[in-house]
Amino acid sequence: MSLLTPDIGLLFWMIVSFGIVFFVLAKWGFPVITRMVDERRDYITQSLAKADEATRTLDGIRQKCDDIMAETVKNQQSILKQATDEASRIVRKAQDDAAEEGKRKLEETLRLIDFQKQKAIGDLRAQVAQLSVDIAEKILRRELDTQPAHDKLITQLLDEVESDILKN
């Protein structure tokens, strides 16, 4: 017997032992191993499907976020435009109101000036009338015989009137 060539009996028992081990493995081992491999493959497939779904969801969320940001920027621009328009409108209204108020005050001041003018003219007329009456009364009180005496009296009375006016 040589070390490199097996004996027939040994070969027989090796085939029998291999058959028994193969039978045991085929009956109980391989189903467990194939089931575990199938479960692992299913788990990996499910994980990949969930990862794809998560990626799609994340892409959807990113798209929604971008849409919301774009709409927010649009709304912000709209609000800023409205605020600018409102501010311009308020400034215009304030300017118009100020101009109208100034015009009203000017008209009121002109009316007041006109009233004061009319009052001053009325007072002046009353004083002139009173002075005329006073002069006429003084002239009538005195009997004047001559024209030079009459002229002298009128000049004297006018000087008195002028001094009275200057005092007031």
PDB file of C-alpha atoms in Angstrom:
ATOM      1  CA  MET A   1       0.000   0.000   0.000  1.00  0.00           C
ATOM      2  CA  SER A   2       1.228   3.193  -0.978  1.00  0.00           C
ATOM      3  CA  LEU A   3       0.635   6.487   0.658  1.00  0.00           C
ATOM      4  CA  LEU A   4      -0.596   8.067  -2.494  1.00  0.00           C
ATOM      5  CA  THR A   5      -3.066   5.417  -3.568  1.00  0.00           C
ATOM      6  CA  PRO A   6      -5.905   4.682  -1.194  1.00  0.00           C
ATOM      7  CA  ASP A   7      -7.160   1.239  -0.468  1.00  0.00           C
ATOM      8  CA  ILE A   8     -10.575   0.148  -1.770  1.00  0.00           C
ATOM      9  CA  GLY A   9     -11.962  -0.369   1.712  1.00  0.00           C
ATOM     10  CA  LEU A  10     -10.872   3.075   2.781  1.00  0.00           C
ATOM     11  CA  LEU A  11     -12.323   4.550  -0.340  1.00  0.00           C
ATOM     12  CA  PHE A  12     -15.627   2.761   0.327  1.00  0.00           C
ATOM     13  CA  TRP A  13     -15.866   4.031   3.896  1.00  0.00           C
ATOM     14  CA  MET A  14     -14.949   7.542   2.775  1.00  0.00           C
ATOM     15  CA  ILE A  15     -17.745   7.515   0.213  1.00  0.00           C
ATOM     16  CA  VAL A  16     -20.196   6.141   2.808  1.00  0.00           C
ATOM     17  CA  SER A  17     -19.196   8.795   5.377  1.00  0.00           C
ATOM     18  CA  PHE A  18     -19.373  11.474   2.734  1.00  0.00           C
ATOM     19  CA  GLY A  19     -22.840  10.266   1.743  1.00  0.00           C
ATOM     20  CA  ILE A  20     -24.036  10.319   5.378  1.00  0.00           C
ATOM     21  CA  VAL A  21     -22.619  13.799   5.957  1.00  0.00           C
ATOM     22  CA  PHE A  22     -24.094  14.950   2.643  1.00  0.00           C
ATOM     23  CA  PHE A  23     -27.469  13.430   3.542  1.00  0.00           C
ATOM     24  CA  VAL A  24     -27.475  15.114   6.986  1.00  0.00           C
ATOM     25  CA  LEU A  25     -26.408  18.417   5.462  1.00  0.00           C
ATOM     26  CA  ALA A  26     -28.946  18.089   2.648  1.00  0.00           C
ATOM     27  CA  LYS A  27     -31.731  17.210   5.075  1.00  0.00           C
ATOM     28  CA  TRP A  28     -31.077  19.737   7.840  1.00  0.00           C
ATOM     29  CA  GLY A  29     -28.084  21.989   7.016  1.00  0.00           C
ATOM     30  CA  PHE A  30     -28.643  23.249   3.484  1.00  0.00           C
ATOM     31  CA  PRO A  31     -32.264  24.313   4.073  1.00  0.00           C
ATOM     32  CA  VAL A  32     -31.168  26.369   7.090  1.00  0.00           C
ATOM     33  CA  ILE A  33     -28.251  27.886   5.182  1.00  0.00           C
ATOM     34  CA  THR A  34     -30.353  28.650   2.096  1.00  0.00           C
ATOM     35  CA  ARG A  35     -33.144  30.065   4.280  1.00  0.00           C
ATOM     36  CA  MET A  36     -30.652  32.342   6.062  1.00  0.00           C
ATOM     37  CA  VAL A  37     -29.154  33.413   2.727  1.00  0.00           C
ATOM     38  CA  ASP A  38     -32.668  34.101   1.378  1.00  0.00           C
ATOM     39  CA  GLU A  39     -33.578  36.066   4.517  1.00  0.00           C
ATOM     40  CA  ARG A  40     -30.357  38.057   4.236  1.00  0.00           C
ATOM     41  CA  ARG A  41     -31.024  38.718   0.533  1.00  0.00           C
ATOM     42  CA  ASP A  42     -34.614  39.794   1.355  1.00  0.00           C
ATOM     43  CA  TYR A  43     -33.327  42.042   4.167  1.00  0.00           C
ATOM     44  CA  ILE A  44     -30.783  43.641   1.846  1.00  0.00           C
ATOM     45  CA  THR A  45     -33.426  44.050  -0.896  1.00  0.00           C
ATOM     46  CA  GLN A  46     -35.837  45.633   1.591  1.00  0.00           C
ATOM     47  CA  SER A  47     -33.076  47.908   2.907  1.00  0.00           C
ATOM     48  CA  LEU A  48     -32.236  49.019  -0.620  1.00  0.00           C
ATOM     49  CA  ALA A  49     -35.925  49.629  -1.342  1.00  0.00           C
ATOM     50  CA  LYS A  50     -36.271  51.643   1.877  1.00  0.00           C
ATOM     51  CA  ALA A  51     -33.112  53.588   1.010  1.00  0.00           C
ATOM     52  CA  ASP A  52     -34.534  54.358  -2.452  1.00  0.00           C
ATOM     53  CA  GLU A  53     -37.841  55.401  -0.900  1.00  0.00           C
ATOM     54  CA  ALA A  54     -36.016  57.573   1.643  1.00  0.00           C
ATOM     55  CA  THR A  55     -34.017  59.144  -1.176  1.00  0.00           C
ATOM     56  CA  ARG A  56     -37.194  59.854  -3.154  1.00  0.00           C
ATOM     57  CA  THR A  57     -38.861  61.263  -0.032  1.00  0.00           C
ATOM     58  CA  LEU A  58     -35.823  63.414   0.675  1.00  0.00           C
ATOM     59  CA  ASP A  59     -35.832  64.642  -2.924  1.00  0.00           C
ATOM     60  CA  GLY A  60     -39.535  65.446  -2.577  1.00  0.00           C
ATOM     61  CA  ILE A  61     -38.883  67.315   0.656  1.00  0.00           C
ATOM     62  CA  ARG A  62     -36.028  69.213  -0.970  1.00  0.00           C
ATOM     63  CA  GLN A  63     -38.276  70.131  -3.881  1.00  0.00           C
ATOM     64  CA  LYS A  64     -41.021  71.277  -1.505  1.00  0.00           C
ATOM     65  CA  CYS A  65     -38.442  73.256   0.466  1.00  0.00           C
ATOM     66  CA  ASP A  66     -37.212  74.908  -2.730  1.00  0.00           C
ATOM     67  CA  ASP A  67     -40.806  75.668  -3.752  1.00  0.00           C
ATOM     68  CA  ILE A  68     -41.561  77.119  -0.337  1.00  0.00           C
ATOM     69  CA  MET A  69     -38.386  79.217  -0.436  1.00  0.00           C
ATOM     70  CA  ALA A  70     -39.256  80.507  -3.913  1.00  0.00           C
ATOM     71  CA  GLU A  71     -42.787  81.348  -2.801  1.00  0.00           C
ATOM     72  CA  THR A  72     -41.444  82.993   0.352  1.00  0.00           C
ATOM     73  CA  VAL A  73     -39.089  85.158  -1.691  1.00  0.00           C
ATOM     74  CA  LYS A  74     -41.971  86.030  -4.022  1.00  0.00           C
ATOM     75  CA  ASN A  75     -44.217  86.899  -1.062  1.00  0.00           C
ATOM     76  CA  GLN A  76     -41.424  88.916   0.512  1.00  0.00           C
ATOM     77  CA  GLN A  77     -40.972  90.920  -2.676  1.00  0.00           C
ATOM     78  CA  SER A  78     -44.727  91.419  -2.901  1.00  0.00           C
ATOM     79  CA  ILE A  79     -44.915  92.580   0.714  1.00  0.00           C
ATOM     80  CA  LEU A  80     -41.973  94.932   0.217  1.00  0.00           C
ATOM     81  CA  LYS A  81     -43.611  96.365  -2.909  1.00  0.00           C
ATOM     82  CA  GLN A  82     -46.898  96.823  -1.062  1.00  0.00           C
ATOM     83  CA  ALA A  83     -45.098  98.450   1.872  1.00  0.00           C
ATOM     84  CA  THR A  84     -43.226 100.786  -0.481  1.00  0.00           C
ATOM     85  CA  ASP A  85     -46.438 101.675  -2.302  1.00  0.00           C
ATOM     86  CA  GLU A  86     -48.221 102.245   1.010  1.00  0.00           C
ATOM     87  CA  ALA A  87     -45.374 104.426   2.284  1.00  0.00           C
ATOM     88  CA  SER A  88     -45.438 106.465  -0.929  1.00  0.00           C
ATOM     89  CA  ARG A  89     -49.200 106.819  -0.666  1.00  0.00           C
ATOM     90  CA  ILE A  90     -48.944 107.946   2.959  1.00  0.00           C
ATOM     91  CA  VAL A  91     -46.206 110.458   2.109  1.00  0.00           C
ATOM     92  CA  ARG A  92     -48.248 111.804  -0.818  1.00  0.00           C
ATOM     93  CA  LYS A  93     -51.332 112.067   1.378  1.00  0.00           C
ATOM     94  CA  ALA A  94     -49.332 113.817   4.110  1.00  0.00           C
ATOM     95  CA  GLN A  95     -47.903 116.240   1.544  1.00  0.00           C
ATOM     96  CA  ASP A  96     -51.364 116.897   0.107  1.00  0.00           C
ATOM     97  CA  ASP A  97     -52.804 117.363   3.588  1.00  0.00           C
ATOM     98  CA  ALA A  98     -49.946 119.717   4.528  1.00  0.00           C
ATOM     99  CA  ALA A  99     -50.418 121.722   1.330  1.00  0.00           C
ATOM    100  CA  GLU A 100     -54.172 121.884   1.923  1.00  0.00           C
ATOM    101  CA  GLU A 101     -53.639 122.887   5.553  1.00  0.00           C
ATOM    102  CA  GLY A 102     -51.129 125.554   4.481  1.00  0.00           C
ATOM    103  CA  LYS A 103     -53.570 126.843   1.886  1.00  0.00           C
ATOM    104  CA  ARG A 104     -56.350 126.911   4.461  1.00  0.00           C
ATOM    105  CA  LYS A 105     -54.148 128.738   6.995  1.00  0.00           C
ATOM    106  CA  LEU A 106     -53.071 131.223   4.304  1.00  0.00           C
ATOM    107  CA  GLU A 107     -56.704 131.887   3.359  1.00  0.00           C
ATOM    108  CA  GLU A 108     -57.609 132.249   7.024  1.00  0.00           C
ATOM    109  CA  THR A 109     -54.695 134.651   7.554  1.00  0.00           C
ATOM    110  CA  LEU A 110     -55.700 136.664   4.477  1.00  0.00           C
ATOM    111  CA  ARG A 111     -59.277 136.844   5.764  1.00  0.00           C
ATOM    112  CA  LEU A 112     -57.986 137.949   9.169  1.00  0.00           C
ATOM    113  CA  ILE A 113     -55.771 140.580   7.538  1.00  0.00           C
ATOM    114  CA  ASP A 114     -58.691 141.775   5.434  1.00  0.00           C
ATOM    115  CA  PHE A 115     -60.903 141.885   8.525  1.00  0.00           C
ATOM    116  CA  GLN A 116     -58.255 143.844  10.465  1.00  0.00           C
ATOM    117  CA  LYS A 117     -57.837 146.164   7.482  1.00  0.00           C
ATOM    118  CA  GLN A 118     -61.586 146.772   7.269  1.00  0.00           C
ATOM    119  CA  LYS A 119     -61.700 147.324  11.009  1.00  0.00           C
ATOM    120  CA  ALA A 120     -58.772 149.758  10.833  1.00  0.00           C
ATOM    121  CA  ILE A 121     -60.426 151.591   7.935  1.00  0.00           C
ATOM    122  CA  GLY A 122     -63.671 151.738   9.920  1.00  0.00           C
ATOM    123  CA  ASP A 123     -61.841 153.031  13.003  1.00  0.00           C
ATOM    124  CA  LEU A 124     -59.976 155.564  10.880  1.00  0.00           C
ATOM    125  CA  ARG A 125     -63.244 156.744   9.311  1.00  0.00           C
ATOM    126  CA  ALA A 126     -64.823 157.031  12.715  1.00  0.00           C
ATOM    127  CA  GLN A 127     -61.854 159.070  13.978  1.00  0.00           C
ATOM    128  CA  VAL A 128     -61.876 161.262  10.874  1.00  0.00           C
ATOM    129  CA  ALA A 129     -65.616 161.785  11.311  1.00  0.00           C
ATOM    130  CA  GLN A 130     -65.158 162.582  14.974  1.00  0.00           C
ATOM    131  CA  LEU A 131     -62.306 164.984  14.153  1.00  0.00           C
ATOM    132  CA  SER A 132     -64.432 166.600  11.469  1.00  0.00           C
ATOM    133  CA  VAL A 133     -67.261 167.015  13.937  1.00  0.00           C
ATOM    134  CA  ASP A 134     -64.843 168.395  16.553  1.00  0.00           C
ATOM    135  CA  ILE A 135     -63.374 170.848  14.048  1.00  0.00           C
ATOM    136  CA  ALA A 136     -66.807 171.891  12.865  1.00  0.00           C
ATOM    137  CA  GLU A 137     -67.942 172.326  16.444  1.00  0.00           C
ATOM    138  CA  LYS A 138     -64.971 174.480  17.317  1.00  0.00           C
ATOM    139  CA  ILE A 139     -65.452 176.532  14.170  1.00  0.00           C
ATOM    140  CA  LEU A 140     -69.101 177.048  14.917  1.00  0.00           C
ATOM    141  CA  ARG A 141     -68.386 177.988  18.518  1.00  0.00           C
ATOM    142  CA  ARG A 142     -66.360 180.899  17.471  1.00  0.00           C
ATOM    143  CA  GLU A 143     -67.731 183.524  15.377  1.00  0.00           C
ATOM    144  CA  LEU A 144     -65.274 184.486  12.851  1.00  0.00           C
ATOM    145  CA  ASP A 145     -65.505 187.905  11.362  1.00  0.00           C
ATOM    146  CA  THR A 146     -62.765 187.763   8.850  1.00  0.00           C
ATOM    147  CA  GLN A 147     -61.369 185.250   6.468  1.00  0.00           C
ATOM    148  CA  PRO A 148     -57.791 185.495   7.801  1.00  0.00           C
ATOM    149  CA  ALA A 149     -59.008 184.724  11.300  1.00  0.00           C
ATOM    150  CA  HIS A 150     -61.004 181.838   9.896  1.00  0.00           C
ATOM    151  CA  ASP A 151     -57.917 180.464   8.046  1.00  0.00           C
ATOM    152  CA  LYS A 152     -55.777 180.898  11.139  1.00  0.00           C
ATOM    153  CA  LEU A 153     -58.297 178.936  13.201  1.00  0.00           C
ATOM    154  CA  ILE A 154     -58.454 176.099  10.628  1.00  0.00           C
ATOM    155  CA  THR A 155     -54.641 175.888  10.543  1.00  0.00           C
ATOM    156  CA  GLN A 156     -54.504 175.830  14.309  1.00  0.00           C
ATOM    157  CA  LEU A 157     -57.160 173.114  14.510  1.00  0.00           C
ATOM    158  CA  LEU A 158     -55.409 171.024  11.852  1.00  0.00           C
ATOM    159  CA  ASP A 159     -52.170 171.301  13.847  1.00  0.00           C
ATOM    160  CA  GLU A 160     -54.027 170.094  16.940  1.00  0.00           C
ATOM    161  CA  VAL A 161     -55.540 167.220  14.993  1.00  0.00           C
ATOM    162  CA  GLU A 162     -52.121 166.311  13.618  1.00  0.00           C
ATOM    163  CA  SER A 163     -50.580 166.351  17.090  1.00  0.00           C
ATOM    164  CA  ASP A 164     -53.482 164.210  18.381  1.00  0.00           C
ATOM    165  CA  ILE A 165     -52.894 161.691  15.572  1.00  0.00           C
ATOM    166  CA  LEU A 166     -49.164 161.575  16.286  1.00  0.00           C
ATOM    167  CA  LYS A 167     -49.828 160.948  19.971  1.00  0.00           C
ATOM    168  CA  ASN A 168     -52.099 158.020  19.220  1.00  0.00           C
TER     169      ASN A 168
END
